[in-house]
Coordinates of C-alpha atoms and ligand atoms in Angstrom, one line a residue:
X1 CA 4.9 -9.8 4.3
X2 CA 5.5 -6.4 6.5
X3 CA 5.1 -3.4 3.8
X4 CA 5.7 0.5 5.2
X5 CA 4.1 2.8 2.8
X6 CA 5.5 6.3 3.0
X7 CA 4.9 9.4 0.9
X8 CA 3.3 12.5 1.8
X9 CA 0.1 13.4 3.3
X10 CA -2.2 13.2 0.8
X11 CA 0.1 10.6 -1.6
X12 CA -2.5 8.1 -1.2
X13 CA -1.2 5.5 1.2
X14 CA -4.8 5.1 2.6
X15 CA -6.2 4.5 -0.7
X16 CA -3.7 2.1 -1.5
X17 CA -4.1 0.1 1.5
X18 CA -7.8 -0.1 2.0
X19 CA -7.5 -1.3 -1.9
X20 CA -5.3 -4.1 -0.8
X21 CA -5.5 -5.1 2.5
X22 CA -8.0 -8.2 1.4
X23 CA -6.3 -9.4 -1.5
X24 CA -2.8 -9.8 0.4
X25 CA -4.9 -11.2 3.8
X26 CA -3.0 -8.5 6.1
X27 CA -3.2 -6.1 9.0
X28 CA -3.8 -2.5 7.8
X29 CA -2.2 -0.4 10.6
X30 CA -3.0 3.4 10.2
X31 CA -1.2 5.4 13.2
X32 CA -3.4 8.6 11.6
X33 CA -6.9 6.3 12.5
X34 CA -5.4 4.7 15.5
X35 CA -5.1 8.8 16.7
X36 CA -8.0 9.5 15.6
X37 CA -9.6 6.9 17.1
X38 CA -8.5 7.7 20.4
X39 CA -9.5 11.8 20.3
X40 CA -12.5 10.5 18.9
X41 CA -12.8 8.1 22.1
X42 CA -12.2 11.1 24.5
X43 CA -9.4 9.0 26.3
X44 CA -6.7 10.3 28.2
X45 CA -4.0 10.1 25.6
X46 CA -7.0 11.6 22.6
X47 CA -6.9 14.3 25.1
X48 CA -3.3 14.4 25.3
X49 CA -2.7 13.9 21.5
X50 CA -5.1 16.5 20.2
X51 CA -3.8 19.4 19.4
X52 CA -1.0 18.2 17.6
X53 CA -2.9 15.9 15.3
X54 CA -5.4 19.7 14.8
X55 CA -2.2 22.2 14.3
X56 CA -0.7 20.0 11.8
X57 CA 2.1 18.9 13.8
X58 CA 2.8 15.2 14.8
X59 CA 2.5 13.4 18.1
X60 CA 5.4 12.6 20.3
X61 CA 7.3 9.5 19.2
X62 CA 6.8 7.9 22.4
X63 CA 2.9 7.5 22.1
X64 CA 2.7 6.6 18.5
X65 CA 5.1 3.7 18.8
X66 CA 3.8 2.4 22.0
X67 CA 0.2 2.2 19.9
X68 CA 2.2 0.5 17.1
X69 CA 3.6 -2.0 19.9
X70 CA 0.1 -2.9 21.7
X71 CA -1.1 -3.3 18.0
X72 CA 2.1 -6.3 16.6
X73 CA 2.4 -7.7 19.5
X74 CA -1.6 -8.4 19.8
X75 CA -1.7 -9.6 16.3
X76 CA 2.3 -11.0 15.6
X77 CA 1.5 -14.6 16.3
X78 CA -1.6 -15.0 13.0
X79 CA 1.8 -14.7 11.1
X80 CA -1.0 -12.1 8.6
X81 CA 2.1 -9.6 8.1
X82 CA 1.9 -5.6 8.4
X83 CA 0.9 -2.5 6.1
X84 CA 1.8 0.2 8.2
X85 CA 0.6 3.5 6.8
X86 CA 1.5 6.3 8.0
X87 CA 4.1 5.1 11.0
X88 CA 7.2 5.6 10.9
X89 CA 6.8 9.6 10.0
X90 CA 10.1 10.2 11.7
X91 CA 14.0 8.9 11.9
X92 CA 13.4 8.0 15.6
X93 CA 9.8 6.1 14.8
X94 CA 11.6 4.1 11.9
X95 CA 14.4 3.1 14.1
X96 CA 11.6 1.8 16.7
X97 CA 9.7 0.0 14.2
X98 CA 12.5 -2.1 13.5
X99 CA 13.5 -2.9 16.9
X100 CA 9.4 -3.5 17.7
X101 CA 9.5 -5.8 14.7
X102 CA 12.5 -7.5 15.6
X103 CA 11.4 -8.2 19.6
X104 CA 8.6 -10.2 17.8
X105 CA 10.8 -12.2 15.0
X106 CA 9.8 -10.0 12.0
X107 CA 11.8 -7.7 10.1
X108 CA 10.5 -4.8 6.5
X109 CA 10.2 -6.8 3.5
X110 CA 9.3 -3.6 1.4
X111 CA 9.4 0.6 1.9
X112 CA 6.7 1.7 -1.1
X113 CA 8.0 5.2 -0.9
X114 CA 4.9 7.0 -3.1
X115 CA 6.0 9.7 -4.9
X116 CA 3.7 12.8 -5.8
X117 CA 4.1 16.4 -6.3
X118 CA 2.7 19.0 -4.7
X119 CA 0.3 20.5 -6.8
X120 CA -1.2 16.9 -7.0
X121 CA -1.5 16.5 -3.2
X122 CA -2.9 19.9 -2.7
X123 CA -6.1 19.5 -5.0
X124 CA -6.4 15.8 -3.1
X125 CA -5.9 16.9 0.2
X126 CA -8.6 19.9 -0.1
X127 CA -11.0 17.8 -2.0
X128 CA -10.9 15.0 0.3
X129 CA -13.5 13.5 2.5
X130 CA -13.9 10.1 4.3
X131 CA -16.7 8.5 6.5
X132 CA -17.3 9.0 10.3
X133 CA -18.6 5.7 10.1
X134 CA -16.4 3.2 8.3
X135 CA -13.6 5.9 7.2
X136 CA -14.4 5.1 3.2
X137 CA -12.4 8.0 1.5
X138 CA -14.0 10.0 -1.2
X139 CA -13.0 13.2 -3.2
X140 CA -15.4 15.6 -3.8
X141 CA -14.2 15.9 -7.9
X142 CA -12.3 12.3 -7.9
X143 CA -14.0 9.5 -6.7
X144 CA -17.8 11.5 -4.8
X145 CA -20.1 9.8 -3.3
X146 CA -23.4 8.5 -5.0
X147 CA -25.2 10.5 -2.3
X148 CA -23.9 13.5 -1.3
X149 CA -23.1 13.3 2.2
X150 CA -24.1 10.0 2.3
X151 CA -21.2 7.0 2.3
X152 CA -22.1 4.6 -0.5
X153 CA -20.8 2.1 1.9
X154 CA -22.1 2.4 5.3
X155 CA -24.8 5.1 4.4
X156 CA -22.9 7.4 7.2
X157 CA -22.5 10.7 7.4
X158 CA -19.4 11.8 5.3
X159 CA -17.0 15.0 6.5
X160 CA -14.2 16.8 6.0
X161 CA -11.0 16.0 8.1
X162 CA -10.5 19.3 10.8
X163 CA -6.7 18.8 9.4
X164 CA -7.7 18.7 5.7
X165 CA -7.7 22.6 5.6
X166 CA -5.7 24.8 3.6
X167 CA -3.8 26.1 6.5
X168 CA -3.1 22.9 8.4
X169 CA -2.3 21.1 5.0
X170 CA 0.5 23.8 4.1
X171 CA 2.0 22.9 7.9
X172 CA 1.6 19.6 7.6
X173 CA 3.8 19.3 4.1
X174 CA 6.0 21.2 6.0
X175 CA 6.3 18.9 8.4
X176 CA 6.9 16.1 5.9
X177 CA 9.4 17.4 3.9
X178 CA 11.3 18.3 7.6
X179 CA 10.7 15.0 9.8
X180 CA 9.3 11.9 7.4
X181 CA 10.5 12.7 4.0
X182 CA 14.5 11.9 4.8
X183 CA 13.6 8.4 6.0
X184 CA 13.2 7.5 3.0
X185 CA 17.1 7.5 3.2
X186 CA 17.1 5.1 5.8
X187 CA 15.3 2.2 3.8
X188 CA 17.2 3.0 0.9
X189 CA 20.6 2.3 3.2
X190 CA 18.9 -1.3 4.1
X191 CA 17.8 -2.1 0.4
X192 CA 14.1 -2.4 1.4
X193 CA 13.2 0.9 -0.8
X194 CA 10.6 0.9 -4.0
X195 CA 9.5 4.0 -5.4
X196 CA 6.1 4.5 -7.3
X197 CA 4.6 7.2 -8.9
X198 CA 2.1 8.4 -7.2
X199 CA 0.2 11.3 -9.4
X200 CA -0.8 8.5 -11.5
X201 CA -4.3 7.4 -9.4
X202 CA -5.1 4.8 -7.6
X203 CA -5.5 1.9 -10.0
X204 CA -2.1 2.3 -11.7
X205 CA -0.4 3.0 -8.3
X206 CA -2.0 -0.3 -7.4
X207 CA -0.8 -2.5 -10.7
X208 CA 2.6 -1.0 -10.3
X209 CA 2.4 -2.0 -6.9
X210 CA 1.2 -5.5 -6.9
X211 CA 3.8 -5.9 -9.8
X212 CA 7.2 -4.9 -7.1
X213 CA 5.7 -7.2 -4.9
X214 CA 5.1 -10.0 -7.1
X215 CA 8.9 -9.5 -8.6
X216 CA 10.6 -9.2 -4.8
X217 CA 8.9 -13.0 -4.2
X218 CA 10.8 -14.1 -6.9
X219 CA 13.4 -12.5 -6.1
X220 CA 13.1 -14.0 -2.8
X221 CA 12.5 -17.7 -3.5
Ligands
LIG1 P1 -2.7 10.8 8.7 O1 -4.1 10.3 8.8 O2 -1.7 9.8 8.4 O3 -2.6 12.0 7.7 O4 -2.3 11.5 10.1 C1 -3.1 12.6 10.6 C2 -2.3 13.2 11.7 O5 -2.1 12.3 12.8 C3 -0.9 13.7 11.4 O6 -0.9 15.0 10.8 C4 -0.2 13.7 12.7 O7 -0.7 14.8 13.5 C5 -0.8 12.5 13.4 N1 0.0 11.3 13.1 C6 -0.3 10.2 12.3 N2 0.7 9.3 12.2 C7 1.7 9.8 13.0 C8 3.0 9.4 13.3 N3 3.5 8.2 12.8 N4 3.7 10.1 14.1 C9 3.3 11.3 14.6 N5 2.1 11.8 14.4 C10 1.3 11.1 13.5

């Protein structure tokens, strides 16, 4: 099964697929953690890639799909299918994806196109914070931590994203509703779309979820 998830920053894609990753046995593929792996890393292309990912802006096509491309073609042969979060964020990335999938014989079963308004993202944007450790996401009203500071997880140290600030955010839904929010045209064009609604938290989004995908296997068989 290869799943994109798309919806705005903040619509809780991450959520979603840390909540399901087990369950359906597949690869979790997060372009956001891959980049900020690497700035984390101090590598060449963290170095290269940083100040887009800290002014809210995204990183050249180029470099996010080549990541995308080391990452399937690694993993393409376990036959463990995709959840790509976060990639494709752009008309050009989603035409890529398609062409990286089909080199290696696979092809989008689904686009989960999460839908949720503004004010909703806002107030989870601000409030979120994850784990420099393990990357557990929390929000400070929502879902906080049994320690604060402190992941219930890993016991590491939790923060708040340098991105996840009021500024940055307001750029970044700019960017979204500019670059990633029209290709949701293009997987409504090959039938693969499904839309959800997101403002509903994470256990409904889930359900409602888990219930498209049971329904397109029928569908499929
Ligand atoms: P995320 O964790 O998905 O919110 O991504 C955090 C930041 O990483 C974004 O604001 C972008 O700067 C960068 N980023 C993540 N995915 C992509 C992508 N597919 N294309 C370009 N930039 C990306």
């Amino acid at each position: 099964m290869i799943i994109v998830l798309l919806g705005a920053p903040g619509a809780g894609k991450g959520t979603l697929a840390t909540a399901i990753k087990d369950q359906l046995d597949i690869h979790h593929i997060s372009t956001g953690d891959l980049i900020r792996a690497e700035i984390k890393g101090g590598t060449a292309i963290g170095l290269e890639i940083k100040r887009f990912v800290e002014s809210g802006g995204l990183v050249p096509d180029e470099v996010v799909t080549r990541m995308i491309e080391g990452k399937v073609s690694a993993t393409a042969s376990d036959g463990k299918g995709y959840m790509f979060d976060g990639f494709p964020r752009t008309s050009a990335q989603a035409v890529d994806l398609d062409k990286v999938l089909a080199k290696n014989k696979l092809a989008i079963d689904v686009a989960l196109y999460m839908e949720a308004s503004l004010d909703v993202v806002l107030l989870r944007l601000t409030g979120r914070r994850v784990c420099r450790a393990c990357g557990a996401l929390y929000h400070l009203k929502n879902m906080p931590p049994k320690k604060a500071g402190i992941c219930d997880k890993c016991g590491g140290e939790i923060y708040q994203r340098t991105d996840d600030n009021e500024e940055t955010i307001k750029k970044r839904m700019t960017v979204y509703n500019e670059s990633t929010k029209p290709i949701v045209d293009h997987y409504k064009a090959q039938g693969k779309l499904q839309t959800v609604n997101a403002d509903t938290g994470a256990e409904h989004v889930k359900a409602a979820f888990l219930k498209i995908l049971a329904v397109s296997h029928v569908k499929k068989a």
